[in-house]
Amino acid sequence: MKTALALVCAIVALVQVSIAQVSTFQSSFGYTGGNGLWLDNAGDVRQLLDSNIIVLSFSTGIDAGRGRVIINKFSPTGEQIFENDYGKDSTFYAIGQAGTMVRSYDGGFIVAGQGGKNGIDTWAALWKFNIDGDSIFERNYGSLGESDSIEILYAVAELPDSGLALVGVSGLNQDSFPISELNPNLYLIRTDKNGYPLWKKTYDRSFDDEGLHIAMFDSSHLIIAGYKHAYNSAVDT
């Protein structure tokens, strides 16, 4: 039996609301390229000094383990200026979490997330683009798609020397191993200003350790917020 495959796009909406709680504009957008089913997810938004708006989102091909990171720019009245997407139909790319986009010292934007071949075995990924949405670099770290691994970057901090500190999680994927063997670890990467790794470290304090946020504590130290979870425990800490 042949099944017709329709192009379905769950639209991301951008809404600007005045102080009086009155909507001044609403714009909807979403990835419509390629074939198959796509689900669009808003990730982050920044307003520029010229009042234009940068929106980070990602689209997931729910039928084939595909994904793209998408950058949109809008005018102050919600008119789309450009849309750029990063990824291929055969590759899975996604941001790590909402709020993952950081404005860099040189005026560009840095985004942390993950890449992969199927949305299951993934590697840590980082993107930097300029104010016009043009790619400055894309970097991939870790297993680079080796079987049975999962690595995700959740947050990024720019350091005084313009290098980067990236934090997330590294472990085994739950589709290949019993939960008791996964042991995800907090994953920390230090890079130079171009995203090339200087060192990588993992931290194992419990069954599941994940770094979700990172910031400079002082001129020479970082502070990381996340959670840890003990196997068979009903409570995260």
PDB file of C-alpha atoms in Angstrom:
ATOM      1  CA  MET A   1       0.000   0.000   0.000  1.00  0.00           C
ATOM      2  CA  LYS A   2       1.387   3.387  -0.962  1.00  0.00           C
ATOM      3  CA  THR A   3       1.125   6.186   1.551  1.00  0.00           C
ATOM      4  CA  ALA A   4       1.034   9.800   0.429  1.00  0.00           C
ATOM      5  CA  LEU A   5       3.573  11.882   2.371  1.00  0.00           C
ATOM      6  CA  ALA A   6       2.383  15.414   2.954  1.00  0.00           C
ATOM      7  CA  LEU A   7       4.548  18.368   3.848  1.00  0.00           C
ATOM      8  CA  VAL A   8       3.453  19.481   7.288  1.00  0.00           C
ATOM      9  CA  CYS A   9       5.004  22.441   9.068  1.00  0.00           C
ATOM     10  CA  ALA A  10       4.273  23.405  12.667  1.00  0.00           C
ATOM     11  CA  ILE A  11       4.726  27.148  12.542  1.00  0.00           C
ATOM     12  CA  VAL A  12       6.779  29.194  15.004  1.00  0.00           C
ATOM     13  CA  ALA A  13       5.105  32.455  15.973  1.00  0.00           C
ATOM     14  CA  LEU A  14       6.861  35.696  16.911  1.00  0.00           C
ATOM     15  CA  VAL A  15       4.623  38.070  18.863  1.00  0.00           C
ATOM     16  CA  GLN A  16       5.488  41.557  20.075  1.00  0.00           C
ATOM     17  CA  VAL A  17       3.383  42.866  22.948  1.00  0.00           C
ATOM     18  CA  SER A  18       3.302  46.457  24.172  1.00  0.00           C
ATOM     19  CA  ILE A  19       3.470  47.452  27.848  1.00  0.00           C
ATOM     20  CA  ALA A  20      -0.318  47.757  27.760  1.00  0.00           C
ATOM     21  CA  GLN A  21      -0.467  44.032  26.810  1.00  0.00           C
ATOM     22  CA  VAL A  22      -1.688  44.819  23.303  1.00  0.00           C
ATOM     23  CA  SER A  23      -0.155  42.817  20.466  1.00  0.00           C
ATOM     24  CA  THR A  24       1.596  45.138  17.991  1.00  0.00           C
ATOM     25  CA  PHE A  25       2.514  42.445  15.464  1.00  0.00           C
ATOM     26  CA  GLN A  26       2.614  38.684  14.980  1.00  0.00           C
ATOM     27  CA  SER A  27       4.791  36.802  12.487  1.00  0.00           C
ATOM     28  CA  SER A  28       4.704  33.081  11.773  1.00  0.00           C
ATOM     29  CA  PHE A  29       7.496  31.181  10.079  1.00  0.00           C
ATOM     30  CA  GLY A  30       8.852  27.674   9.704  1.00  0.00           C
ATOM     31  CA  TYR A  31      11.065  25.417   7.606  1.00  0.00           C
ATOM     32  CA  THR A  32       9.354  24.209   4.431  1.00  0.00           C
ATOM     33  CA  GLY A  33      12.274  22.721   2.484  1.00  0.00           C
ATOM     34  CA  GLY A  34      13.038  19.087   1.746  1.00  0.00           C
ATOM     35  CA  ASN A  35      10.522  16.289   1.992  1.00  0.00           C
ATOM     36  CA  GLY A  36       8.574  14.838   4.847  1.00  0.00           C
ATOM     37  CA  LEU A  37       7.199  16.118   8.129  1.00  0.00           C
ATOM     38  CA  TRP A  38       8.813  19.036   9.993  1.00  0.00           C
ATOM     39  CA  LEU A  39       8.125  20.327  13.493  1.00  0.00           C
ATOM     40  CA  ASP A  40       9.339  23.878  14.217  1.00  0.00           C
ATOM     41  CA  ASN A  41      10.460  24.972  17.679  1.00  0.00           C
ATOM     42  CA  ALA A  42      11.353  28.479  18.854  1.00  0.00           C
ATOM     43  CA  GLY A  43      14.622  28.643  20.806  1.00  0.00           C
ATOM     44  CA  ASP A  44      15.730  32.197  21.560  1.00  0.00           C
ATOM     45  CA  VAL A  45      15.253  35.834  20.573  1.00  0.00           C
ATOM     46  CA  ARG A  46      17.457  38.942  20.756  1.00  0.00           C
ATOM     47  CA  GLN A  47      16.678  42.547  19.871  1.00  0.00           C
ATOM     48  CA  LEU A  48      19.512  44.468  18.184  1.00  0.00           C
ATOM     49  CA  LEU A  49      20.517  48.103  18.736  1.00  0.00           C
ATOM     50  CA  ASP A  50      18.748  49.049  15.495  1.00  0.00           C
ATOM     51  CA  SER A  51      15.542  47.442  16.926  1.00  0.00           C
ATOM     52  CA  ASN A  52      15.662  44.556  14.444  1.00  0.00           C
ATOM     53  CA  ILE A  53      15.066  41.118  15.975  1.00  0.00           C
ATOM     54  CA  ILE A  54      17.126  37.905  15.666  1.00  0.00           C
ATOM     55  CA  VAL A  55      15.205  34.670  16.282  1.00  0.00           C
ATOM     56  CA  LEU A  56      16.835  31.264  16.797  1.00  0.00           C
ATOM     57  CA  SER A  57      14.742  28.171  16.120  1.00  0.00           C
ATOM     58  CA  PHE A  58      15.174  24.595  14.966  1.00  0.00           C
ATOM     59  CA  SER A  59      13.113  22.311  12.774  1.00  0.00           C
ATOM     60  CA  THR A  60      12.965  18.573  13.322  1.00  0.00           C
ATOM     61  CA  GLY A  61      12.071  16.093  10.593  1.00  0.00           C
ATOM     62  CA  ILE A  62       9.905  13.880  12.756  1.00  0.00           C
ATOM     63  CA  ASP A  63       9.721  11.077  10.205  1.00  0.00           C
ATOM     64  CA  ALA A  64      13.439  10.545   9.568  1.00  0.00           C
ATOM     65  CA  GLY A  65      15.643  11.809  12.412  1.00  0.00           C
ATOM     66  CA  ARG A  66      16.557  15.021  10.614  1.00  0.00           C
ATOM     67  CA  GLY A  67      16.950  18.531  11.979  1.00  0.00           C
ATOM     68  CA  ARG A  68      18.081  22.050  11.089  1.00  0.00           C
ATOM     69  CA  VAL A  69      19.116  25.090  13.085  1.00  0.00           C
ATOM     70  CA  ILE A  70      17.441  28.202  11.692  1.00  0.00           C
ATOM     71  CA  ILE A  71      18.232  31.912  12.071  1.00  0.00           C
ATOM     72  CA  ASN A  72      15.613  34.548  11.215  1.00  0.00           C
ATOM     73  CA  LYS A  73      15.898  38.320  11.256  1.00  0.00           C
ATOM     74  CA  PHE A  74      12.840  40.566  11.497  1.00  0.00           C
ATOM     75  CA  SER A  75      12.255  44.297  11.351  1.00  0.00           C
ATOM     76  CA  PRO A  76      10.749  46.078  14.401  1.00  0.00           C
ATOM     77  CA  THR A  77       7.334  45.668  12.763  1.00  0.00           C
ATOM     78  CA  GLY A  78       7.701  41.914  12.201  1.00  0.00           C
ATOM     79  CA  GLU A  79       8.688  41.872   8.512  1.00  0.00           C
ATOM     80  CA  GLN A  80      11.117  39.063   7.739  1.00  0.00           C
ATOM     81  CA  ILE A  81      14.525  40.323   6.557  1.00  0.00           C
ATOM     82  CA  PHE A  82      16.187  36.935   6.049  1.00  0.00           C
ATOM     83  CA  GLU A  83      16.076  33.260   7.020  1.00  0.00           C
ATOM     84  CA  ASN A  84      19.183  31.068   7.018  1.00  0.00           C
ATOM     85  CA  ASP A  85      19.248  27.399   7.956  1.00  0.00           C
ATOM     86  CA  TYR A  86      22.140  25.155   8.889  1.00  0.00           C
ATOM     87  CA  GLY A  87      22.002  21.442   8.176  1.00  0.00           C
ATOM     88  CA  LYS A  88      21.221  18.881   5.519  1.00  0.00           C
ATOM     89  CA  ASP A  89      18.181  16.705   4.949  1.00  0.00           C
ATOM     90  CA  SER A  90      20.215  13.628   5.903  1.00  0.00           C
ATOM     91  CA  THR A  91      21.659  15.097   9.121  1.00  0.00           C
ATOM     92  CA  PHE A  92      20.183  15.909  12.509  1.00  0.00           C
ATOM     93  CA  TYR A  93      21.002  19.321  14.012  1.00  0.00           C
ATOM     94  CA  ALA A  94      19.299  20.915  17.005  1.00  0.00           C
ATOM     95  CA  ILE A  95      19.970  23.519  19.666  1.00  0.00           C
ATOM     96  CA  GLY A  96      20.662  22.245  23.150  1.00  0.00           C
ATOM     97  CA  GLN A  97      17.873  24.143  24.896  1.00  0.00           C
ATOM     98  CA  ALA A  98      15.970  27.408  24.783  1.00  0.00           C
ATOM     99  CA  GLY A  99      18.148  30.368  25.725  1.00  0.00           C
ATOM    100  CA  THR A 100      21.312  28.840  24.273  1.00  0.00           C
ATOM    101  CA  MET A 101      22.175  31.771  21.942  1.00  0.00           C
ATOM    102  CA  VAL A 102      24.903  34.153  23.167  1.00  0.00           C
ATOM    103  CA  ARG A 103      25.930  37.511  21.670  1.00  0.00           C
ATOM    104  CA  SER A 104      29.701  37.544  21.103  1.00  0.00           C
ATOM    105  CA  TYR A 105      32.054  40.462  21.739  1.00  0.00           C
ATOM    106  CA  ASP A 106      32.462  41.055  17.995  1.00  0.00           C
ATOM    107  CA  GLY A 107      28.706  41.410  17.449  1.00  0.00           C
ATOM    108  CA  GLY A 108      28.043  37.898  16.163  1.00  0.00           C
ATOM    109  CA  PHE A 109      25.993  35.124  17.746  1.00  0.00           C
ATOM    110  CA  ILE A 110      27.082  31.763  19.144  1.00  0.00           C
ATOM    111  CA  VAL A 111      24.743  28.769  19.416  1.00  0.00           C
ATOM    112  CA  ALA A 112      25.363  25.495  21.260  1.00  0.00           C
ATOM    113  CA  GLY A 113      23.597  22.232  20.452  1.00  0.00           C
ATOM    114  CA  GLN A 114      24.067  18.836  18.878  1.00  0.00           C
ATOM    115  CA  GLY A 115      24.574  17.202  15.511  1.00  0.00           C
ATOM    116  CA  GLY A 116      24.081  13.641  14.369  1.00  0.00           C
ATOM    117  CA  LYS A 117      23.258  11.235  11.592  1.00  0.00           C
ATOM    118  CA  ASN A 118      19.947  10.004  12.925  1.00  0.00           C
ATOM    119  CA  GLY A 119      18.930  12.017  15.991  1.00  0.00           C
ATOM    120  CA  ILE A 120      19.932   9.114  18.268  1.00  0.00           C
ATOM    121  CA  ASP A 121      23.744   8.894  18.121  1.00  0.00           C
ATOM    122  CA  THR A 122      24.766  12.545  18.392  1.00  0.00           C
ATOM    123  CA  TRP A 123      27.845  14.719  18.867  1.00  0.00           C
ATOM    124  CA  ALA A 124      28.309  18.136  20.472  1.00  0.00           C
ATOM    125  CA  ALA A 125      28.003  20.986  17.977  1.00  0.00           C
ATOM    126  CA  LEU A 126      28.646  24.738  17.944  1.00  0.00           C
ATOM    127  CA  TRP A 127      27.720  27.435  15.440  1.00  0.00           C
ATOM    128  CA  LYS A 128      28.732  31.078  15.077  1.00  0.00           C
ATOM    129  CA  PHE A 129      27.115  33.483  12.640  1.00  0.00           C
ATOM    130  CA  ASN A 130      27.260  37.221  12.027  1.00  0.00           C
ATOM    131  CA  ILE A 131      24.526  39.813  12.320  1.00  0.00           C
ATOM    132  CA  ASP A 132      23.465  39.079   8.720  1.00  0.00           C
ATOM    133  CA  GLY A 133      22.999  35.372   9.430  1.00  0.00           C
ATOM    134  CA  ASP A 134      26.116  34.319   7.496  1.00  0.00           C
ATOM    135  CA  SER A 135      27.986  31.356   8.943  1.00  0.00           C
ATOM    136  CA  ILE A 136      31.363  32.221  10.507  1.00  0.00           C
ATOM    137  CA  PHE A 137      32.103  28.676  11.618  1.00  0.00           C
ATOM    138  CA  GLU A 138      30.592  25.346  12.608  1.00  0.00           C
ATOM    139  CA  ARG A 139      32.467  23.039  14.973  1.00  0.00           C
ATOM    140  CA  ASN A 140      31.735  19.471  16.021  1.00  0.00           C
ATOM    141  CA  TYR A 141      33.202  17.790  19.093  1.00  0.00           C
ATOM    142  CA  GLY A 142      33.314  14.383  20.679  1.00  0.00           C
ATOM    143  CA  SER A 143      32.348  11.078  19.148  1.00  0.00           C
ATOM    144  CA  LEU A 144      31.283  12.570  15.795  1.00  0.00           C
ATOM    145  CA  GLY A 145      28.540  10.033  15.309  1.00  0.00           C
ATOM    146  CA  GLU A 146      30.223   6.952  16.677  1.00  0.00           C
ATOM    147  CA  SER A 147      27.605   4.330  17.452  1.00  0.00           C
ATOM    148  CA  ASP A 148      25.870   4.316  20.833  1.00  0.00           C
ATOM    149  CA  SER A 149      26.955   7.801  21.968  1.00  0.00           C
ATOM    150  CA  ILE A 150      24.993  10.925  22.802  1.00  0.00           C
ATOM    151  CA  GLU A 151      26.564  14.341  23.369  1.00  0.00           C
ATOM    152  CA  ILE A 152      24.716  17.643  23.698  1.00  0.00           C
ATOM    153  CA  LEU A 153      25.896  21.184  24.451  1.00  0.00           C
ATOM    154  CA  TYR A 154      23.379  23.144  26.504  1.00  0.00           C
ATOM    155  CA  ALA A 155      25.146  26.452  27.117  1.00  0.00           C
ATOM    156  CA  VAL A 156      28.119  28.603  26.106  1.00  0.00           C
ATOM    157  CA  ALA A 157      30.023  31.438  27.779  1.00  0.00           C
ATOM    158  CA  GLU A 158      32.456  33.764  26.031  1.00  0.00           C
ATOM    159  CA  LEU A 159      35.673  34.311  27.988  1.00  0.00           C
ATOM    160  CA  PRO A 160      37.770  37.489  28.339  1.00  0.00           C
ATOM    161  CA  ASP A 161      40.206  36.284  25.634  1.00  0.00           C
ATOM    162  CA  SER A 162      37.215  35.677  23.281  1.00  0.00           C
ATOM    163  CA  GLY A 163      37.610  31.934  23.735  1.00  0.00           C
ATOM    164  CA  LEU A 164      34.599  29.856  24.703  1.00  0.00           C
ATOM    165  CA  ALA A 165      33.534  27.561  27.528  1.00  0.00           C
ATOM    166  CA  LEU A 166      30.889  25.017  26.520  1.00  0.00           C
ATOM    167  CA  VAL A 167      28.916  22.778  28.841  1.00  0.00           C
ATOM    168  CA  GLY A 168      26.482  19.915  28.345  1.00  0.00           C
ATOM    169  CA  VAL A 169      26.338  16.142  28.698  1.00  0.00           C
ATOM    170  CA  SER A 170      28.188  13.126  27.290  1.00  0.00           C
ATOM    171  CA  GLY A 171      27.096   9.513  27.644  1.00  0.00           C
ATOM    172  CA  LEU A 172      25.670   6.428  25.998  1.00  0.00           C
ATOM    173  CA  ASN A 173      22.311   6.519  24.265  1.00  0.00           C
ATOM    174  CA  GLN A 174      19.374   4.798  25.898  1.00  0.00           C
ATOM    175  CA  ASP A 175      18.331   2.997  22.706  1.00  0.00           C
ATOM    176  CA  SER A 176      21.396   0.759  22.844  1.00  0.00           C
ATOM    177  CA  PHE A 177      22.012   0.150  26.546  1.00  0.00           C
ATOM    178  CA  PRO A 178      19.948  -0.505  29.662  1.00  0.00           C
ATOM    179  CA  ILE A 179      19.361   2.652  31.690  1.00  0.00           C
ATOM    180  CA  SER A 180      21.565   1.393  34.523  1.00  0.00           C
ATOM    181  CA  GLU A 181      24.626   1.495  32.199  1.00  0.00           C
ATOM    182  CA  LEU A 182      24.161   4.929  30.571  1.00  0.00           C
ATOM    183  CA  ASN A 183      26.006   7.025  33.207  1.00  0.00           C
ATOM    184  CA  PRO A 184      25.780  10.460  31.509  1.00  0.00           C
ATOM    185  CA  ASN A 185      28.540  12.850  32.616  1.00  0.00           C
ATOM    186  CA  LEU A 186      28.800  16.621  32.724  1.00  0.00           C
ATOM    187  CA  TYR A 187      30.773  17.627  29.615  1.00  0.00           C
ATOM    188  CA  LEU A 188      32.981  20.762  29.607  1.00  0.00           C
ATOM    189  CA  ILE A 189      34.922  22.020  26.585  1.00  0.00           C
ATOM    190  CA  ARG A 190      37.315  24.978  26.404  1.00  0.00           C
ATOM    191  CA  THR A 191      37.971  26.418  22.933  1.00  0.00           C
ATOM    192  CA  ASP A 192      39.846  29.305  21.362  1.00  0.00           C
ATOM    193  CA  LYS A 193      37.951  32.200  19.752  1.00  0.00           C
ATOM    194  CA  ASN A 194      37.497  30.201  16.545  1.00  0.00           C
ATOM    195  CA  GLY A 195      35.867  27.258  18.299  1.00  0.00           C
ATOM    196  CA  TYR A 196      38.861  24.909  18.109  1.00  0.00           C
ATOM    197  CA  PRO A 197      39.101  22.801  21.295  1.00  0.00           C
ATOM    198  CA  LEU A 198      41.931  23.431  23.754  1.00  0.00           C
ATOM    199  CA  TRP A 199      40.768  20.781  26.219  1.00  0.00           C
ATOM    200  CA  LYS A 200      37.767  18.666  27.157  1.00  0.00           C
ATOM    201  CA  LYS A 201      36.761  17.259  30.529  1.00  0.00           C
ATOM    202  CA  THR A 202      33.951  15.119  31.913  1.00  0.00           C
ATOM    203  CA  TYR A 203      32.750  15.058  35.515  1.00  0.00           C
ATOM    204  CA  ASP A 204      31.089  12.037  37.085  1.00  0.00           C
ATOM    205  CA  ARG A 205      29.531  12.708  40.493  1.00  0.00           C
ATOM    206  CA  SER A 206      26.412  10.546  40.278  1.00  0.00           C
ATOM    207  CA  PHE A 207      24.543   8.294  37.862  1.00  0.00           C
ATOM    208  CA  ASP A 208      23.438  11.255  35.689  1.00  0.00           C
ATOM    209  CA  ASP A 209      25.343  14.595  35.728  1.00  0.00           C
ATOM    210  CA  GLU A 210      24.411  17.325  33.242  1.00  0.00           C
ATOM    211  CA  GLY A 211      25.576  20.937  32.907  1.00  0.00           C
ATOM    212  CA  LEU A 212      22.751  23.254  31.805  1.00  0.00           C
ATOM    213  CA  HIS A 213      24.146  26.774  32.357  1.00  0.00           C
ATOM    214  CA  ILE A 214      27.635  28.298  32.497  1.00  0.00           C
ATOM    215  CA  ALA A 215      29.001  31.760  33.325  1.00  0.00           C
ATOM    216  CA  MET A 216      32.179  33.508  34.408  1.00  0.00           C
ATOM    217  CA  PHE A 217      32.452  33.495  38.220  1.00  0.00           C
ATOM    218  CA  ASP A 218      35.478  35.799  38.297  1.00  0.00           C
ATOM    219  CA  SER A 219      38.379  36.544  35.965  1.00  0.00           C
ATOM    220  CA  SER A 220      39.760  32.995  36.146  1.00  0.00           C
ATOM    221  CA  HIS A 221      36.900  30.714  37.236  1.00  0.00           C
ATOM    222  CA  LEU A 222      33.655  29.378  35.775  1.00  0.00           C
ATOM    223  CA  ILE A 223      30.433  28.511  37.530  1.00  0.00           C
ATOM    224  CA  ILE A 224      28.154  25.772  36.172  1.00  0.00           C
ATOM    225  CA  ALA A 225      24.548  25.048  37.084  1.00  0.00           C
ATOM    226  CA  GLY A 226      22.943  21.733  36.240  1.00  0.00           C
ATOM    227  CA  TYR A 227      21.600  18.668  37.954  1.00  0.00           C
ATOM    228  CA  LYS A 228      22.591  15.231  39.154  1.00  0.00           C
ATOM    229  CA  HIS A 229      20.411  12.185  39.469  1.00  0.00           C
ATOM    230  CA  ALA A 230      21.012   8.919  41.265  1.00  0.00           C
ATOM    231  CA  TYR A 231      19.909   5.734  39.499  1.00  0.00           C
ATOM    232  CA  ASN A 232      16.613   4.418  40.919  1.00  0.00           C
ATOM    233  CA  SER A 233      16.048   7.741  42.720  1.00  0.00           C
ATOM    234  CA  ALA A 234      12.758   9.528  42.159  1.00  0.00           C
ATOM    235  CA  VAL A 235      14.330  12.927  42.891  1.00  0.00           C
ATOM    236  CA  ASP A 236      16.690  15.074  40.803  1.00  0.00           C
ATOM    237  CA  THR A 237      19.009  17.493  42.641  1.00  0.00           C
TER     238      THR A 237
END
